[in-house]
Coordinates of N, CA and C in Angstrom, one line a residue:
M205 N 18.5 -2.6 -34.6 CA 17.9 -3.4 -33.6 C 18.4 -3.6 -32.3
R206 N 19.8 -3.7 -32.0 CA 20.6 -3.7 -30.7 C 20.5 -2.4 -29.9
R207 N 20.6 -1.4 -30.9 CA 20.6 -0.1 -30.0 C 19.1 0.3 -29.5
E208 N 18.1 -0.2 -30.2 CA 16.8 -0.1 -29.5 C 16.7 -0.7 -28.2
L209 N 17.5 -1.9 -28.1 CA 17.2 -2.8 -26.9 C 18.0 -2.2 -25.9
V210 N 19.0 -1.3 -26.0 CA 19.9 -0.8 -24.9 C 19.1 0.1 -24.0
P211 N 18.2 1.1 -24.6 CA 17.4 1.9 -23.5 C 16.3 1.0 -22.8
I212 N 15.7 -0.1 -23.4 CA 14.6 -0.9 -22.9 C 15.2 -1.6 -21.9
A213 N 16.6 -2.2 -21.8 CA 17.3 -2.7 -20.8 C 17.7 -2.0 -19.7
L214 N 18.2 -0.9 -20.0 CA 18.4 0.1 -19.0 C 17.2 0.3 -18.1
A215 N 15.9 0.7 -18.8 CA 15.0 1.1 -18.0 C 14.3 -0.2 -17.2
A216 N 14.6 -1.5 -17.8 CA 14.0 -2.6 -17.1 C 15.0 -2.9 -15.6
I217 N 16.4 -2.6 -16.0 CA 17.3 -2.7 -14.8 C 17.0 -1.5 -13.7
L218 N 16.7 -0.3 -14.1 CA 16.4 0.7 -13.2 C 15.1 0.6 -12.5
L219 N 14.0 0.1 -13.2 CA 13.0 -0.2 -12.6 C 13.0 -1.5 -11.7
G220 N 13.8 -2.4 -12.0 CA 13.9 -3.6 -11.0 C 14.8 -2.9 -9.8
M221 N 15.7 -2.2 -9.8 CA 16.3 -1.6 -8.8 C 15.3 -0.6 -7.9
I222 N 14.6 0.0 -8.5 CA 13.5 1.0 -7.8 C 12.6 0.1 -7.0
L223 N 12.3 -1.2 -7.6 CA 11.2 -1.9 -6.9 C 12.0 -2.6 -5.7
F224 N 13.5 -3.1 -6.1 CA 14.1 -3.8 -4.8 C 14.2 -3.0 -3.8
F225 N 14.5 -1.7 -3.9 CA 14.9 -0.8 -2.8 C 13.7 -0.4 -2.3
A226 N 12.6 -0.1 -3.0 CA 11.3 0.4 -2.6 C 10.7 -1.1 -1.2
F227 N 11.1 -2.1 -1.8 CA 10.5 -3.3 -1.1 C 11.4 -3.3 0.1
Q228 N 12.8 -3.2 0.0 CA 13.5 -3.1 1.4 C 13.3 -2.1 2.1
H229 N 12.8 -0.8 1.8 CA 12.5 0.2 2.7 C 11.3 -0.2 3.3
E230 N 10.4 -0.6 2.6 CA 9.0 -1.1 3.2 C 9.3 -2.2 4.2
K231 N 10.2 -3.0 4.2 CA 10.6 -4.1 5.3 C 11.2 -3.4 6.4
E232 N 12.0 -2.3 6.1 CA 12.7 -1.9 7.3 C 11.6 -0.9 8.1
D233 N 10.7 -0.3 7.6 CA 9.7 0.5 8.0 C 8.7 -0.6 9.0
K234 N 8.6 -1.8 8.5 CA 7.7 -2.7 9.3 C 8.5 -3.1 10.4
Q235 N 9.7 -3.2 10.6 CA 10.4 -3.8 11.7 C 10.6 -2.5 12.7
G236 N 10.9 -1.3 12.1 CA 11.4 -0.2 13.0 C 12.6 -0.5 14.1
V237 N 13.0 0.6 14.6 CA 14.4 0.4 15.1 C 14.0 1.2 16.7
S238 N 14.4 0.5 17.8 CA 14.2 0.7 19.1 C 15.7 1.2 19.8
V239 N 15.7 2.1 20.4 CA 17.0 2.4 21.4 C 16.8 2.7 22.7
Q240 N 17.6 1.9 23.8 CA 17.2 1.9 24.8 C 18.0 3.3 25.4
T241 N 17.4 4.4 25.9 CA 18.0 5.7 25.9 C 18.8 5.8 27.2
G242 N 18.8 5.0 28.1 CA 19.5 5.5 29.4 C 19.1 6.5 30.2
N243 N 17.7 6.8 30.3 CA 17.0 7.5 31.0 C 17.3 9.1 30.6
I244 N 16.9 9.5 29.5 CA 17.2 10.7 29.1 C 15.8 11.6 29.6
Q245 N 16.2 12.7 30.0 CA 15.0 13.8 30.1 C 14.8 14.6 29.0
L246 N 13.4 14.6 28.4 CA 13.1 15.5 27.6 C 12.8 16.9 28.0
P247 N 12.8 18.0 27.1 CA 12.5 19.3 27.8 C 11.2 19.3 27.9
D248 N 10.6 20.1 28.7 CA 9.5 20.4 29.1 C 8.7 21.0 28.1
M249 N 8.2 20.3 26.8 CA 7.7 20.7 25.7 C 6.1 21.2 25.8
V250 N 5.9 22.2 25.0 CA 4.5 22.8 25.1 C 3.5 22.1 24.0
F251 N 2.6 21.5 24.0 CA 1.5 21.3 22.8 C 0.3 22.0 22.9
R252 N -0.4 21.9 21.8 CA -1.7 22.3 21.9 C -2.7 21.3 21.6
T253 N -3.8 21.1 22.5 CA -4.8 20.4 22.3 C -5.6 20.8 21.3
L254 N -6.5 19.8 20.6 CA -7.4 20.2 19.5 C -8.5 21.3 19.6
D255 N -8.8 21.5 20.9 CA -9.6 22.5 21.3 C -9.1 23.7 21.8
G256 N -7.5 23.8 21.6 CA -6.7 25.0 21.7 C -6.1 25.3 22.8
R257 N -6.1 24.3 23.8 CA -5.5 24.8 25.2 C -4.1 24.4 25.0
E258 N -3.3 24.8 26.1 CA -1.7 24.4 26.0 C -1.7 23.3 26.9
V259 N -0.9 22.4 26.6 CA -0.4 21.1 27.7 C 1.2 21.0 27.7
R260 N 1.5 20.9 28.9 CA 3.0 20.7 29.0 C 3.2 19.4 29.3
L261 N 4.5 18.7 28.9 CA 4.6 17.3 29.0 C 4.9 17.1 30.4
S262 N 5.5 18.2 31.2 CA 5.5 17.9 32.7 C 4.2 17.5 33.7
Q263 N 3.1 17.9 32.7 CA 1.8 17.6 33.4 C 1.4 16.2 33.6
Y264 N 2.4 15.2 32.8 CA 2.0 13.9 32.9 C 2.9 13.2 33.7
R265 N 3.7 13.9 34.8 CA 4.6 13.3 35.6 C 3.7 12.2 36.3
G266 N 4.3 11.2 36.7 CA 3.5 10.3 37.6 C 2.8 9.1 36.8
K267 N 2.9 9.2 35.5 CA 2.4 8.3 34.5 C 3.3 7.8 33.7
V268 N 3.1 6.7 33.3 CA 3.8 6.5 32.0 C 3.3 6.8 30.7
V269 N 4.2 7.6 29.8 CA 3.7 8.2 28.8 C 4.5 7.6 27.5
L270 N 3.4 7.5 26.6 CA 4.1 7.3 25.1 C 3.8 8.8 24.3
L271 N 5.0 9.2 24.0 CA 5.0 10.5 23.3 C 5.3 10.0 21.8
N272 N 4.3 10.2 21.1 CA 4.3 9.7 19.7 C 4.3 10.9 18.5
F273 N 5.1 10.9 17.7 CA 4.9 11.8 16.5 C 4.7 11.2 15.4
W274 N 3.5 11.7 14.7 CA 2.9 11.0 13.5 C 2.2 12.1 12.6
A275 N 2.0 11.3 11.4 CA 1.3 12.3 10.4 C 0.3 11.6 9.5
S276 N -0.7 12.1 9.2 CA -1.9 11.1 8.5 C -1.4 10.9 7.1
W277 N -0.4 11.4 6.6 CA 0.0 11.0 5.2 C 1.1 9.7 5.3
C278 N 1.3 9.4 6.4 CA 2.6 8.5 6.7 C 2.0 7.0 7.1
P279 N 2.1 5.9 6.1 CA 1.6 4.5 6.3 C 1.9 4.0 7.4
P280 N 3.3 4.0 8.0 CA 3.5 3.2 9.2 C 2.8 4.0 10.5
C281 N 2.8 5.4 10.3 CA 2.0 6.1 11.5 C 0.5 5.6 11.4
R282 N -0.1 5.5 10.2 CA -1.5 4.8 10.2 C -1.6 3.6 10.7
E283 N -0.4 2.6 10.4 CA -0.6 1.3 10.8 C -0.6 1.2 12.3
E284 N 0.0 2.0 12.8 CA 0.4 1.7 14.7 C -0.8 2.3 15.1
M285 N -1.5 3.1 14.6 CA -2.7 3.8 15.7 C -3.8 2.6 16.1
P286 N -4.0 1.6 15.3 CA -5.0 0.6 16.1 C -4.2 -0.2 16.9
I287 N -2.9 -0.2 16.9 CA -2.2 -0.8 18.0 C -2.1 0.1 19.2
F288 N -1.8 1.1 19.0 CA -1.9 2.3 20.2 C -3.3 2.2 20.8
E289 N -4.4 2.3 20.0 CA -5.8 2.3 20.6 C -6.0 1.2 21.5
Q290 N -5.7 0.1 21.0 CA -5.8 -1.3 21.8 C -5.1 -1.1 23.2
V291 N -3.9 -1.0 23.0 CA -3.1 -1.0 24.1 C -3.4 0.2 25.2
Y292 N -4.0 1.3 24.8 CA -4.1 2.4 25.6 C -5.5 2.1 26.2
N293 N -6.6 1.3 25.6 CA -8.0 1.0 26.2 C -7.5 -0.1 27.3
R294 N -6.5 -0.7 27.2 CA -6.1 -1.9 28.0 C -5.6 -1.4 29.2
Y295 N -4.7 0.0 29.2 CA -3.7 0.1 30.3 C -4.1 1.5 30.8
K296 N -4.8 2.2 30.4 CA -5.4 3.8 30.7 C -5.6 3.9 32.2
D297 N -6.2 2.9 32.7 CA -6.6 2.9 34.3 C -5.6 2.3 35.0
K298 N -4.3 1.9 34.6 CA -3.1 1.7 35.1 C -2.1 2.7 35.1
G299 N -2.4 3.9 34.9 CA -1.3 5.0 35.0 C -0.7 5.1 33.6
F300 N -1.2 4.8 32.5 CA -0.8 4.9 31.0 C -1.2 6.0 30.3
E301 N -0.6 7.0 29.6 CA -1.2 8.1 28.8 C -0.5 7.7 27.4
I302 N -1.2 8.1 26.3 CA -0.4 8.3 25.0 C -0.9 9.8 24.9
L303 N 0.3 10.3 24.0 CA 0.3 12.0 23.6 C 0.8 11.8 22.3
A304 N -0.3 11.8 21.4 CA -0.1 11.5 19.9 C 0.0 13.0 19.2
V305 N 1.4 13.2 18.9 CA 1.5 14.8 18.4 C 1.5 14.7 16.8
N306 N 0.6 15.1 16.1 CA 0.4 15.0 14.9 C 1.1 16.6 14.2
M307 N 1.9 15.9 13.2 CA 3.0 16.8 12.6 C 2.6 17.2 11.1
D308 N 1.2 16.9 10.9 CA 0.8 17.3 9.4 C 1.1 18.8 9.3
D309 N 1.3 19.2 8.0 CA 1.3 20.6 7.7 C -0.2 21.1 7.7
S310 N -1.2 20.5 7.4 CA -2.5 20.8 7.3 C -3.3 20.4 8.5
E311 N -4.2 21.2 9.5 CA -4.9 20.5 10.5 C -6.0 19.6 9.8
E312 N -6.4 20.3 8.6 CA -7.5 19.5 8.0 C -7.1 18.0 7.6
S313 N -6.0 17.9 7.1 CA -5.5 16.5 6.9 C -5.7 15.6 8.1
M314 N -5.4 16.1 9.3 CA -5.3 15.3 10.6 C -6.8 15.3 10.9
K315 N -7.6 16.1 10.8 CA -9.1 16.2 11.1 C -9.7 15.1 10.3
R316 N -9.6 15.1 8.9 CA -9.9 14.1 8.1 C -9.8 12.5 8.5
F317 N -8.4 12.5 8.9 CA -7.9 11.2 9.5 C -8.6 10.8 10.7
L318 N -8.9 11.7 11.6 CA -9.5 11.3 13.0 C -11.0 11.2 12.7
E319 N -11.7 11.9 11.7 CA -13.0 11.4 11.6 C -13.1 9.9 11.1
K320 N -12.2 9.5 10.5 CA -12.3 7.9 9.9 C -11.7 7.1 11.0
N321 N -10.9 7.4 11.8 CA -10.4 6.6 12.9 C -10.8 7.2 14.3
K322 N -11.6 6.6 14.9 CA -11.9 7.0 16.2 C -10.8 6.7 17.3
L323 N -10.2 7.6 17.8 CA -9.0 7.3 18.6 C -9.5 8.1 20.0
S324 N -9.3 7.3 21.0 CA -9.5 7.8 22.6 C -8.4 8.4 23.1
F325 N -7.3 8.1 22.9 CA -6.2 8.8 23.5 C -5.9 10.2 23.0
T326 N -5.1 11.0 23.8 CA -4.8 12.3 23.4 C -4.2 12.6 22.2
I327 N -4.8 13.7 21.2 CA -4.1 14.0 20.2 C -3.6 15.6 20.2
L328 N -2.6 15.7 19.9 CA -2.0 17.2 20.2 C -1.4 17.7 18.8
R329 N -1.2 19.0 19.1 CA -0.2 19.6 17.8 C 0.7 20.3 18.3
P330 N 1.6 20.4 17.8 CA 3.2 21.1 18.1 C 2.9 22.6 18.1
T331 N 3.6 23.2 19.0 CA 3.7 24.6 19.3 C 4.9 25.2 18.8
G332 N 5.9 24.6 18.5 CA 7.3 25.1 18.2 C 7.9 24.1 17.2
D333 N 9.1 24.4 16.9 CA 9.6 23.6 15.7 C 10.3 22.2 16.5
L334 N 9.2 21.3 16.8 CA 9.7 20.3 17.6 C 10.7 19.5 16.5
E335 N 10.5 19.3 15.4 CA 11.2 18.3 14.4 C 12.6 18.7 14.7
K336 N 13.2 20.1 14.8 CA 14.6 20.6 15.2 C 14.8 20.3 16.2
E337 N 14.0 20.6 17.4 CA 14.1 20.6 18.8 C 14.5 19.1 19.3
L338 N 14.1 18.2 18.9 CA 14.2 16.9 19.0 C 14.9 16.0 18.0
R339 N 15.2 16.7 17.0 CA 16.1 16.0 15.9 C 15.4 14.7 15.4
L340 N 14.1 14.8 15.0 CA 13.0 13.6 14.8 C 13.9 13.2 13.2
M341 N 14.2 12.0 13.3 CA 14.8 11.6 12.0 C 13.8 10.9 10.9
G342 N 12.5 10.8 11.5 CA 11.4 10.4 10.5 C 9.9 10.1 11.4
L343 N 9.1 9.7 10.7 CA 7.8 9.3 11.3 C 7.5 8.0 11.0
P344 N 6.7 7.2 12.1 CA 6.5 7.8 13.4 C 7.8 7.6 14.1
T345 N 7.8 8.6 15.1 CA 8.9 8.5 16.3 C 8.2 8.4 17.6
S346 N 8.5 7.4 18.2 CA 7.8 7.3 19.8 C 8.9 7.4 20.8
Y347 N 8.5 7.9 21.9 CA 9.4 8.0 23.1 C 8.5 7.3 24.4
L348 N 8.9 6.4 24.9 CA 8.6 5.6 26.1 C 9.0 6.5 27.3
I349 N 8.2 7.0 28.1 CA 8.7 8.0 29.3 C 8.0 7.3 30.5
D350 N 8.9 7.1 31.4 CA 8.6 6.6 32.8 C 7.9 7.6 33.7
R351 N 7.6 7.0 34.7 CA 6.5 7.9 35.7 C 7.5 9.0 36.3
N352 N 9.0 9.0 36.1 CA 9.5 10.0 36.6 C 10.0 11.2 35.3
G353 N 9.4 10.9 34.3 CA 9.6 11.8 33.1 C 11.0 11.5 32.4
K354 N 11.4 10.3 32.6 CA 12.8 9.9 31.8 C 12.2 9.1 30.6
V355 N 13.0 9.2 29.6 CA 12.6 8.4 28.3 C 13.6 7.1 28.6
V356 N 12.8 6.2 28.4 CA 13.3 4.7 28.6 C 13.8 4.2 27.3
K357 N 12.8 4.5 26.3 CA 13.1 3.9 25.0 C 12.5 4.9 23.8
M358 N 13.5 4.8 22.8 CA 13.0 5.8 21.8 C 12.8 4.5 20.6
H359 N 11.9 4.9 19.7 CA 11.3 3.9 18.6 C 10.9 4.7 17.3
L360 N 11.8 4.2 16.3 CA 11.6 4.7 14.9 C 10.8 3.7 14.1
G361 N 9.4 4.2 13.6 CA 8.8 3.0 12.8 C 7.6 2.8 13.7
V362 N 6.9 1.5 13.4 CA 5.8 1.0 13.8 C 6.1 0.4 15.2
Y363 N 5.7 0.9 16.1 CA 5.9 0.3 17.6 C 5.2 -0.8 18.0
R364 N 5.5 -1.9 17.2 CA 4.8 -3.1 17.5 C 4.8 -3.8 19.0
D365 N 6.2 -3.4 19.6 CA 6.5 -4.0 21.0 C 5.9 -3.1 22.1
L366 N 5.2 -2.2 21.8 CA 4.9 -1.2 22.9 C 4.2 -1.8 24.1
E367 N 3.4 -2.9 23.9 CA 2.7 -3.7 25.3 C 3.7 -4.1 25.9
K368 N 4.8 -4.9 25.3 CA 5.8 -5.5 26.1 C 6.6 -4.5 26.8
D369 N 7.0 -3.5 26.2 CA 7.7 -2.4 26.9 C 7.0 -1.8 28.1
L370 N 5.6 -1.6 27.7 CA 4.6 -0.9 28.7 C 4.6 -1.5 29.9
I371 N 4.5 -2.8 29.8 CA 4.3 -3.8 31.0 C 5.7 -3.7 31.8
S372 N 6.7 -3.8 31.5 CA 7.8 -3.5 32.2 C 7.9 -2.3 33.1
Q373 N 7.4 -1.2 32.3 CA 7.4 0.1 32.9 C 6.3 0.1 34.1
L374 N 5.2 -0.4 33.8 CA 4.4 -0.4 34.8 C 4.2 -1.4 36.0
H375 N 5.2 -2.2 35.8 CA 5.8 -3.4 36.8 C 4.6 -4.4 37.0
M376 N 4.1 -4.7 35.8 CA 2.9 -5.7 36.0 C 3.4 -7.2 35.4
V377 N 2.6 -8.2 35.9 CA 2.8 -9.4 35.2 C 1.6 -9.7 34.6
R378 N 1.6 -10.3 33.3 CA 0.5 -10.7 32.5 C 0.1 -12.0 32.9

């Protein structure tokens, strides 16, 4: 009888550990991590619009840009999209642009997501191996870029403080 309880006890302990670490990971994802970058310049990356045109990051100089890397299968990415939509609509006429680069393997997955979630900011697709070029550590990853093209903040996870960081870049008082 005791031997029969050992596998059950081990399974219960293992399940408990899995649930504990899953919960911890979920908490980390909700908080995210921000890093002041000290004005790093990104390379002049080339992206593709949904209608096939090429777009360069340098075309957005003079605006404050949020460069966001996301995927439709990524829960934190999906969570931050309504935040981005709200902030974009509030500040787009004040020199703010969002470039959301979809990293889905399948364009169909992205299109299904976009059909359900009407987003008014720019959605792009990568043209090269951006994950290696930028050394993306996970999704979502966001770069807040000032009007001169310098990265002032890099954020991994849901970017809840975007509006606060954006206001300081737009030199606005609320």
